[in-house]
mmCIF file of C-alpha atoms in Angstrom:
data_model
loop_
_atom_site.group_PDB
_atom_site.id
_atom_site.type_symbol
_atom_site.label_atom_id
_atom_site.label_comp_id
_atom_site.label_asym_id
_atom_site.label_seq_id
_atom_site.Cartn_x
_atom_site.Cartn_y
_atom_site.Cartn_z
ATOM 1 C CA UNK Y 1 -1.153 -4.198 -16.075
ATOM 2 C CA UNK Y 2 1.627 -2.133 -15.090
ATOM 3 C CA UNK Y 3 4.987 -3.618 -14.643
ATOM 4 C CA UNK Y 4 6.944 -2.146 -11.682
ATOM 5 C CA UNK Y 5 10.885 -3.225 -11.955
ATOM 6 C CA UNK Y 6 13.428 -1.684 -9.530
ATOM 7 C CA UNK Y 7 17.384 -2.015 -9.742
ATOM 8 C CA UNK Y 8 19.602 -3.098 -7.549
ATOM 9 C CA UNK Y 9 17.349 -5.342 -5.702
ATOM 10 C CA UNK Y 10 20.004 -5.291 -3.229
ATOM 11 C CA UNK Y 11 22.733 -2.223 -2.131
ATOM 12 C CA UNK Y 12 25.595 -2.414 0.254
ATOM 13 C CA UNK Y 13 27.034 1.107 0.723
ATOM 14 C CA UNK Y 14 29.499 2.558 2.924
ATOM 15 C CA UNK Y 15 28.717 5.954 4.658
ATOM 16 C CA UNK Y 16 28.897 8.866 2.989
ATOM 17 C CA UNK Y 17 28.588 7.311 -0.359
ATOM 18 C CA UNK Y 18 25.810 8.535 -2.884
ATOM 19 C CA UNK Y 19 23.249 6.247 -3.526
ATOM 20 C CA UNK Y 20 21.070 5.468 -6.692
ATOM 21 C CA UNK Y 21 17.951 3.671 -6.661
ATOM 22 C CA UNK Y 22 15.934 2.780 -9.662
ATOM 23 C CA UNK Y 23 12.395 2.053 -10.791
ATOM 24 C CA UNK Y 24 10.979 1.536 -14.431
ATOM 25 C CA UNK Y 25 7.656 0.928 -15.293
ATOM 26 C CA UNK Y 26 5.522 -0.180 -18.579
ATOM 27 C CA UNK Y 27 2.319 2.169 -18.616
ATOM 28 C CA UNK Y 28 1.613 5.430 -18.553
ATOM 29 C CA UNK Y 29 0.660 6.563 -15.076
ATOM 30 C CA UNK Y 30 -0.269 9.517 -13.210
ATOM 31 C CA UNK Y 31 1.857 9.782 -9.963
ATOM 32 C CA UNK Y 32 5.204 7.610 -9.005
ATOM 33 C CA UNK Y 33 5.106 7.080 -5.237
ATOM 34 C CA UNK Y 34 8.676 6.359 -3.167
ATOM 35 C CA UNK Y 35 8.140 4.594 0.320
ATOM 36 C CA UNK Y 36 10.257 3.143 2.952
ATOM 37 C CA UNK Y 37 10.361 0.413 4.870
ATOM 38 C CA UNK Y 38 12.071 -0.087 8.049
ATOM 39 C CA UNK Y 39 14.152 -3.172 9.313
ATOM 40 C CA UNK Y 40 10.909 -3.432 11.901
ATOM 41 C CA UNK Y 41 8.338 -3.648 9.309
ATOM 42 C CA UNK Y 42 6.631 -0.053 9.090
ATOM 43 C CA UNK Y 43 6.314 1.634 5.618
ATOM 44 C CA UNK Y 44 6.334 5.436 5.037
ATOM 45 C CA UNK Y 45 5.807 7.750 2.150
ATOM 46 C CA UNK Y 46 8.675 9.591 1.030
ATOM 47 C CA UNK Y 47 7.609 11.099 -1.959
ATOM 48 C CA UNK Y 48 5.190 11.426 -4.451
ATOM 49 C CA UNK Y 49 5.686 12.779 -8.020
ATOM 50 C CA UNK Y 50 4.455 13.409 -11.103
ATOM 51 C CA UNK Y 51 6.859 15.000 -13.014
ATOM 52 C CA UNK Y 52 10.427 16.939 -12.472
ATOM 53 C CA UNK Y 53 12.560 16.137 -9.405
ATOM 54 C CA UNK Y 54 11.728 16.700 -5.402
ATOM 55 C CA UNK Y 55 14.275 17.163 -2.856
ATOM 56 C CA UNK Y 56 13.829 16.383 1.310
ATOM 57 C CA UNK Y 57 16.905 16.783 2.794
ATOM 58 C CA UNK Y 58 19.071 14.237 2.020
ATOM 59 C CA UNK Y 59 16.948 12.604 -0.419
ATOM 60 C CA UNK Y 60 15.797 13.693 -3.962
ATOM 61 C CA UNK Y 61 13.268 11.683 -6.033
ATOM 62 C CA UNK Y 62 13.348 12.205 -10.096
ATOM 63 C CA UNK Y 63 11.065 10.816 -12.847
ATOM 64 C CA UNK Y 64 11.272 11.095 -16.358
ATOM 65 C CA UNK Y 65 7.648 10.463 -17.844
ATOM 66 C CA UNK Y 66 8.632 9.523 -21.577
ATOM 67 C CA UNK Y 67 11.114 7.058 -20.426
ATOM 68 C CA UNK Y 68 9.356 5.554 -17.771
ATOM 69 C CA UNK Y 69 12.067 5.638 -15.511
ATOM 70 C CA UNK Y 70 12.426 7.351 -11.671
ATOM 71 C CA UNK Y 71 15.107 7.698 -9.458
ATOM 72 C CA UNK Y 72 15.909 8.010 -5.614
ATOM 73 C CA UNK Y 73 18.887 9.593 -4.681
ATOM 74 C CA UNK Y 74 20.659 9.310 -1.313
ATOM 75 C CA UNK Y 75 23.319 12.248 -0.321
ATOM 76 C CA UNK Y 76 26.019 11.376 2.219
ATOM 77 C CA UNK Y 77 24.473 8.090 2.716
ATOM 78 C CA UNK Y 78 23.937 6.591 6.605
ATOM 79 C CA UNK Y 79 23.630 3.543 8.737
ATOM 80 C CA UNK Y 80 20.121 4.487 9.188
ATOM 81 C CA UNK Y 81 19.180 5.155 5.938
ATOM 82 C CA UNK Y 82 19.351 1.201 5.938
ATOM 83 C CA UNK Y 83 16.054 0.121 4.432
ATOM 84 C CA UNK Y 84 13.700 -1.399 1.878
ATOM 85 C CA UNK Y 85 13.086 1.648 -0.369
ATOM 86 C CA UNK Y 86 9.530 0.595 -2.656
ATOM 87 C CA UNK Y 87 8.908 2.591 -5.474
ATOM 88 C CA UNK Y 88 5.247 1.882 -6.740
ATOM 89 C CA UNK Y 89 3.030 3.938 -9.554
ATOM 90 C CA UNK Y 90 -0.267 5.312 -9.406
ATOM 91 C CA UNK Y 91 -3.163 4.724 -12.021
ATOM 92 C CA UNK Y 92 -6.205 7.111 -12.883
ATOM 93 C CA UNK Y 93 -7.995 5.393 -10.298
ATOM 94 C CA UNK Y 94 -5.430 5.958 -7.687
ATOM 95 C CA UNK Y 95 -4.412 2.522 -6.945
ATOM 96 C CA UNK Y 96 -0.913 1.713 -6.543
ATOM 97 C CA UNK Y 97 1.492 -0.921 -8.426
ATOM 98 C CA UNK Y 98 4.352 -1.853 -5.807
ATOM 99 C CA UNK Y 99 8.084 -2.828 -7.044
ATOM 100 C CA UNK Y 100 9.305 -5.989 -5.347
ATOM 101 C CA UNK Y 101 11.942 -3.036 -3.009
ATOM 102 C CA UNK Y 102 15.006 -2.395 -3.415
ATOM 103 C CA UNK Y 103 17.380 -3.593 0.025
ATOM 104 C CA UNK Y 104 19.511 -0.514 1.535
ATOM 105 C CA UNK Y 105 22.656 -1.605 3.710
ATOM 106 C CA UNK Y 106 25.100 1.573 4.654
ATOM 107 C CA UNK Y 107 28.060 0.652 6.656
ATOM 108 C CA UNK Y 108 29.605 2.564 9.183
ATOM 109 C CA UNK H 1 -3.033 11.397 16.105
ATOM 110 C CA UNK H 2 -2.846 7.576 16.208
ATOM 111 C CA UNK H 3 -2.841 7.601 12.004
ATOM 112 C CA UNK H 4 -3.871 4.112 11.224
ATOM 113 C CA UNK H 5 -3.739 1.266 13.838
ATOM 114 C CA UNK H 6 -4.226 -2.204 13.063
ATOM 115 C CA UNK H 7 -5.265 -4.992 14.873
ATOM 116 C CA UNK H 8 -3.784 -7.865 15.936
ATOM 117 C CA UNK H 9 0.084 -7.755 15.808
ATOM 118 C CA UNK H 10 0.438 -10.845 15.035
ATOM 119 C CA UNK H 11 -2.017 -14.161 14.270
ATOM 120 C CA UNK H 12 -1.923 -17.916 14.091
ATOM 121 C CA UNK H 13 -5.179 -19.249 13.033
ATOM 122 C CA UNK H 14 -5.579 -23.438 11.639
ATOM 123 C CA UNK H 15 -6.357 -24.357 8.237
ATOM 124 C CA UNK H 16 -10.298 -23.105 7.732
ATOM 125 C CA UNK H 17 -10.446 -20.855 10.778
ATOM 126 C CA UNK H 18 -12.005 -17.339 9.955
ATOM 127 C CA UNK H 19 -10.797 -14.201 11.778
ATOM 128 C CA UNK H 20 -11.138 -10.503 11.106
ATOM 129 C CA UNK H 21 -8.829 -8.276 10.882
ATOM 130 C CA UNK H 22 -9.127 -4.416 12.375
ATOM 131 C CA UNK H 23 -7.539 -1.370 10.669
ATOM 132 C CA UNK H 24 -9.177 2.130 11.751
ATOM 133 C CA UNK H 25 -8.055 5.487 10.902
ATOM 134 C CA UNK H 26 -8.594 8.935 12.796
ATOM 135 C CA UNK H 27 -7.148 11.290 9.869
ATOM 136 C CA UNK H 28 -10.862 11.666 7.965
ATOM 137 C CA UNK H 29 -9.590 9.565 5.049
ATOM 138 C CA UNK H 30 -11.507 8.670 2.224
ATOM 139 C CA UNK H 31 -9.572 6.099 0.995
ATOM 140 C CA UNK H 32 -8.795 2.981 2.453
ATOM 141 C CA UNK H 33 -6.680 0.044 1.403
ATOM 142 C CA UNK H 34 -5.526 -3.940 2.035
ATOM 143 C CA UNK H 35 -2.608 -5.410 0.386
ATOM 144 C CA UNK H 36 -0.754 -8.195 1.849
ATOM 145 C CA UNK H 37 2.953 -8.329 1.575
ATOM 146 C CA UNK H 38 5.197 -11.678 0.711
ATOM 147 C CA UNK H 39 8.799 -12.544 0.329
ATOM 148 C CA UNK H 40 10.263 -11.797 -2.911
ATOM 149 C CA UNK H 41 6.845 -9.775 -4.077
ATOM 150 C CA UNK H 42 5.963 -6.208 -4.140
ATOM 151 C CA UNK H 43 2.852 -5.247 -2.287
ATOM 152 C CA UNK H 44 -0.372 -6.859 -3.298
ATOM 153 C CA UNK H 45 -3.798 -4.959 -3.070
ATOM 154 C CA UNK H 46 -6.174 -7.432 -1.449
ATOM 155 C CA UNK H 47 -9.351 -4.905 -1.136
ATOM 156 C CA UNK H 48 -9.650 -1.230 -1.286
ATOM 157 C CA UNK H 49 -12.434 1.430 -0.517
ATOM 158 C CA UNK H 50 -13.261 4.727 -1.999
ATOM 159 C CA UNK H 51 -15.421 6.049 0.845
ATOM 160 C CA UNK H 52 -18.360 4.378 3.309
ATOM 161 C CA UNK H 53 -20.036 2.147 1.560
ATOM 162 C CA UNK H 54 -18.008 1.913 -1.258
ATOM 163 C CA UNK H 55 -15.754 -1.225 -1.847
ATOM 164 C CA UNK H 56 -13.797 -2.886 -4.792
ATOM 165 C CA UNK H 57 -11.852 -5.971 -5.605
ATOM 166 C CA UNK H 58 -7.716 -5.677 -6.092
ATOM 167 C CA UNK H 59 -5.303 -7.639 -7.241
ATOM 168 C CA UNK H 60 -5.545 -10.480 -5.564
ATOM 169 C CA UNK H 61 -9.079 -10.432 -3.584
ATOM 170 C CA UNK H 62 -10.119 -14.541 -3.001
ATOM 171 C CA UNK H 63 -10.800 -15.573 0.158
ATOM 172 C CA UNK H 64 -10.911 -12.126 1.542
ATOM 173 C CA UNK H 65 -14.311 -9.962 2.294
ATOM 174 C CA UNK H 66 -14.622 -6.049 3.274
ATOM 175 C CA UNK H 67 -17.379 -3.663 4.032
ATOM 176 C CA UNK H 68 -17.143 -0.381 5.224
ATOM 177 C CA UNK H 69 -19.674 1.225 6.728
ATOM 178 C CA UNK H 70 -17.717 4.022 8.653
ATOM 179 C CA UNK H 71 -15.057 6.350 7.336
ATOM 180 C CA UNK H 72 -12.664 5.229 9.986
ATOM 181 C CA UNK H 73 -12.594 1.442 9.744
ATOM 182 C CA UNK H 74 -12.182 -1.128 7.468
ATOM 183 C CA UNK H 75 -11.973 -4.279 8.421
ATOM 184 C CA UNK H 76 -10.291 -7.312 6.504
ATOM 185 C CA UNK H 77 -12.480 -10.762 7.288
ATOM 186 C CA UNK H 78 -10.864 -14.498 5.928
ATOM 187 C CA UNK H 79 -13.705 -16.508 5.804
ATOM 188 C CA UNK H 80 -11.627 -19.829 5.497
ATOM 189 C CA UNK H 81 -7.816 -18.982 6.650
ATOM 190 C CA UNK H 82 -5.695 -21.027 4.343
ATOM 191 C CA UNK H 83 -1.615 -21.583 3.997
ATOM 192 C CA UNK H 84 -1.630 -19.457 1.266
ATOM 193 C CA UNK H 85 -2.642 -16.735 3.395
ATOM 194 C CA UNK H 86 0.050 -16.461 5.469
ATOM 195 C CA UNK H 87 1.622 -13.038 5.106
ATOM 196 C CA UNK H 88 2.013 -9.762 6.525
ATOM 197 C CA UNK H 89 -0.789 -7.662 5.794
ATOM 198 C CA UNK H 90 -0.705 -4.033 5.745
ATOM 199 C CA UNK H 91 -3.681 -1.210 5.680
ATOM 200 C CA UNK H 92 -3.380 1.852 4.565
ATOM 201 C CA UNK H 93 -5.365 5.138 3.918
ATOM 202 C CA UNK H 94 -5.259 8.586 2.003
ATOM 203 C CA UNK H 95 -6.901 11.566 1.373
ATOM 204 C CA UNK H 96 -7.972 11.073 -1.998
ATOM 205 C CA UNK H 97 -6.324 10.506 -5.554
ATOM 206 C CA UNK H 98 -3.483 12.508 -7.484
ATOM 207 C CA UNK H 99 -1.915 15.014 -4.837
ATOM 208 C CA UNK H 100 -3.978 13.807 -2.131
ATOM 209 C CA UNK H 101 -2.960 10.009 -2.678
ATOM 210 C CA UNK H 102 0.359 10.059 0.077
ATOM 211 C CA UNK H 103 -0.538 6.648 1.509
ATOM 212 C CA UNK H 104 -0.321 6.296 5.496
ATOM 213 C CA UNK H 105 0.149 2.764 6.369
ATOM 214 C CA UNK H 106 -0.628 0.956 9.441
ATOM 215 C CA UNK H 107 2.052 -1.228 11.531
ATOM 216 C CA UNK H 108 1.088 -4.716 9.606
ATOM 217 C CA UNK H 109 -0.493 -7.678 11.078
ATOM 218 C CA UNK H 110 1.536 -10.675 10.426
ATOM 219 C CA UNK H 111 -0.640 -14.183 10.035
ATOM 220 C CA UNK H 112 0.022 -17.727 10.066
ATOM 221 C CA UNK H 113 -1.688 -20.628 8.648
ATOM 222 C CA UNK H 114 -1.100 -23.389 9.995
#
């Protein structure tokens, strides 16, 4: 089974600053998936990738396949950015493996 | 639009109750998911369906039941609610698999067992 492990599990930022998320993960997969979830419970899908780097405005998503490793960036970081992020990986049968979340705060 | 509702908001049911619960989706999705969500966990996959008629166990399926006999719904049936089961469960749909796998998720129903 897949092991999903994301870094920090918790982030306290001020606004402005540039944020790094992390996810790492045991098996070989065929899509990484970012979400977010916000303070009032929904979840939304922010990217999905299976190799390189995607941008969406302030937000870029990378994943390096032989290291098992992917990243979320946040530019110029805001008070409502504040959210779980959830990075989870996809298998050939196109379930997903969910990361316990990583906890955004951003400060005014 | 509505993307995929769920039904109830929110549920208290006893020890050994049974209760269904709704999730229906109006974007022609083929694939259809339950995971329930606790403190300190990722996202579990209770159930999950392929297409009508199709279903399949997850991670953690006991104590759970699905069918699906429509492409829009898939409902989520306890057959005897325990404490254990108290979460917040979320549905969700997609497309398909690979590129077509962008998950929408419904609003979550959050149950108690009492």
């Amino acid at each position: 089974k897949n092991e999903v492990e994301q870094s920090p599990q918790n982030l306290t930022a001020q606004e402005g600053e540039f944020i790094t998320i992390n996810c790492s993960y045991s098996v070989g997969i065929s899509a990484l998936h970012w979400l977010q979830q916000h303070p009032g419970g929904g979840i939304v899908s922010l990217f999905m990738l299976s190799s390189g780097k995607k941008k969406h405005g302030r937000l870029i998503a990378t994943i390096n396949i032989q290291e098992k490793h992917s990243s979320l960036h946040i530019t110029a970081s805001h008070p409502r950015d504040s959210a779980v992020y959830i990075c989870a990986t996809e298998g050939s049968q196109g379930n997903l493996i969910f990361g316990k979340g990583t906890k955004l705060s951003v400060k005014p | 639009n509505a993307g995929v509702t769920q039904t109830p908001k929110f549920q208290v049911l006893k020890t050994g109750q049974s209760m269904t619960l709704q999730c229906a989706q109006d974007m022609n999705h083929e694939y259809m998911s339950w995971y329930r969500q606790d403190p300190g966990m990722g996202l579990r996959l209770i159930h999950y369906s392929v297409g009508a008629g199709i279903t399949d166990q997850g991670e953690v399926p006991n104590g759970y039941n699905v069918s699906r006999s429509t492409t829009e719904d898939f409902p989520l049936r306890l057959l005897s609610a325990a404490p254990s089961q108290t979460s917040v469960y979320f549905c969700a749909s997609s497309f398909g698999q690979g590129i077509y796998n962008e998950q929408f998720f419904g609003p979550g129903t959050r149950l108690t067992v009492l």
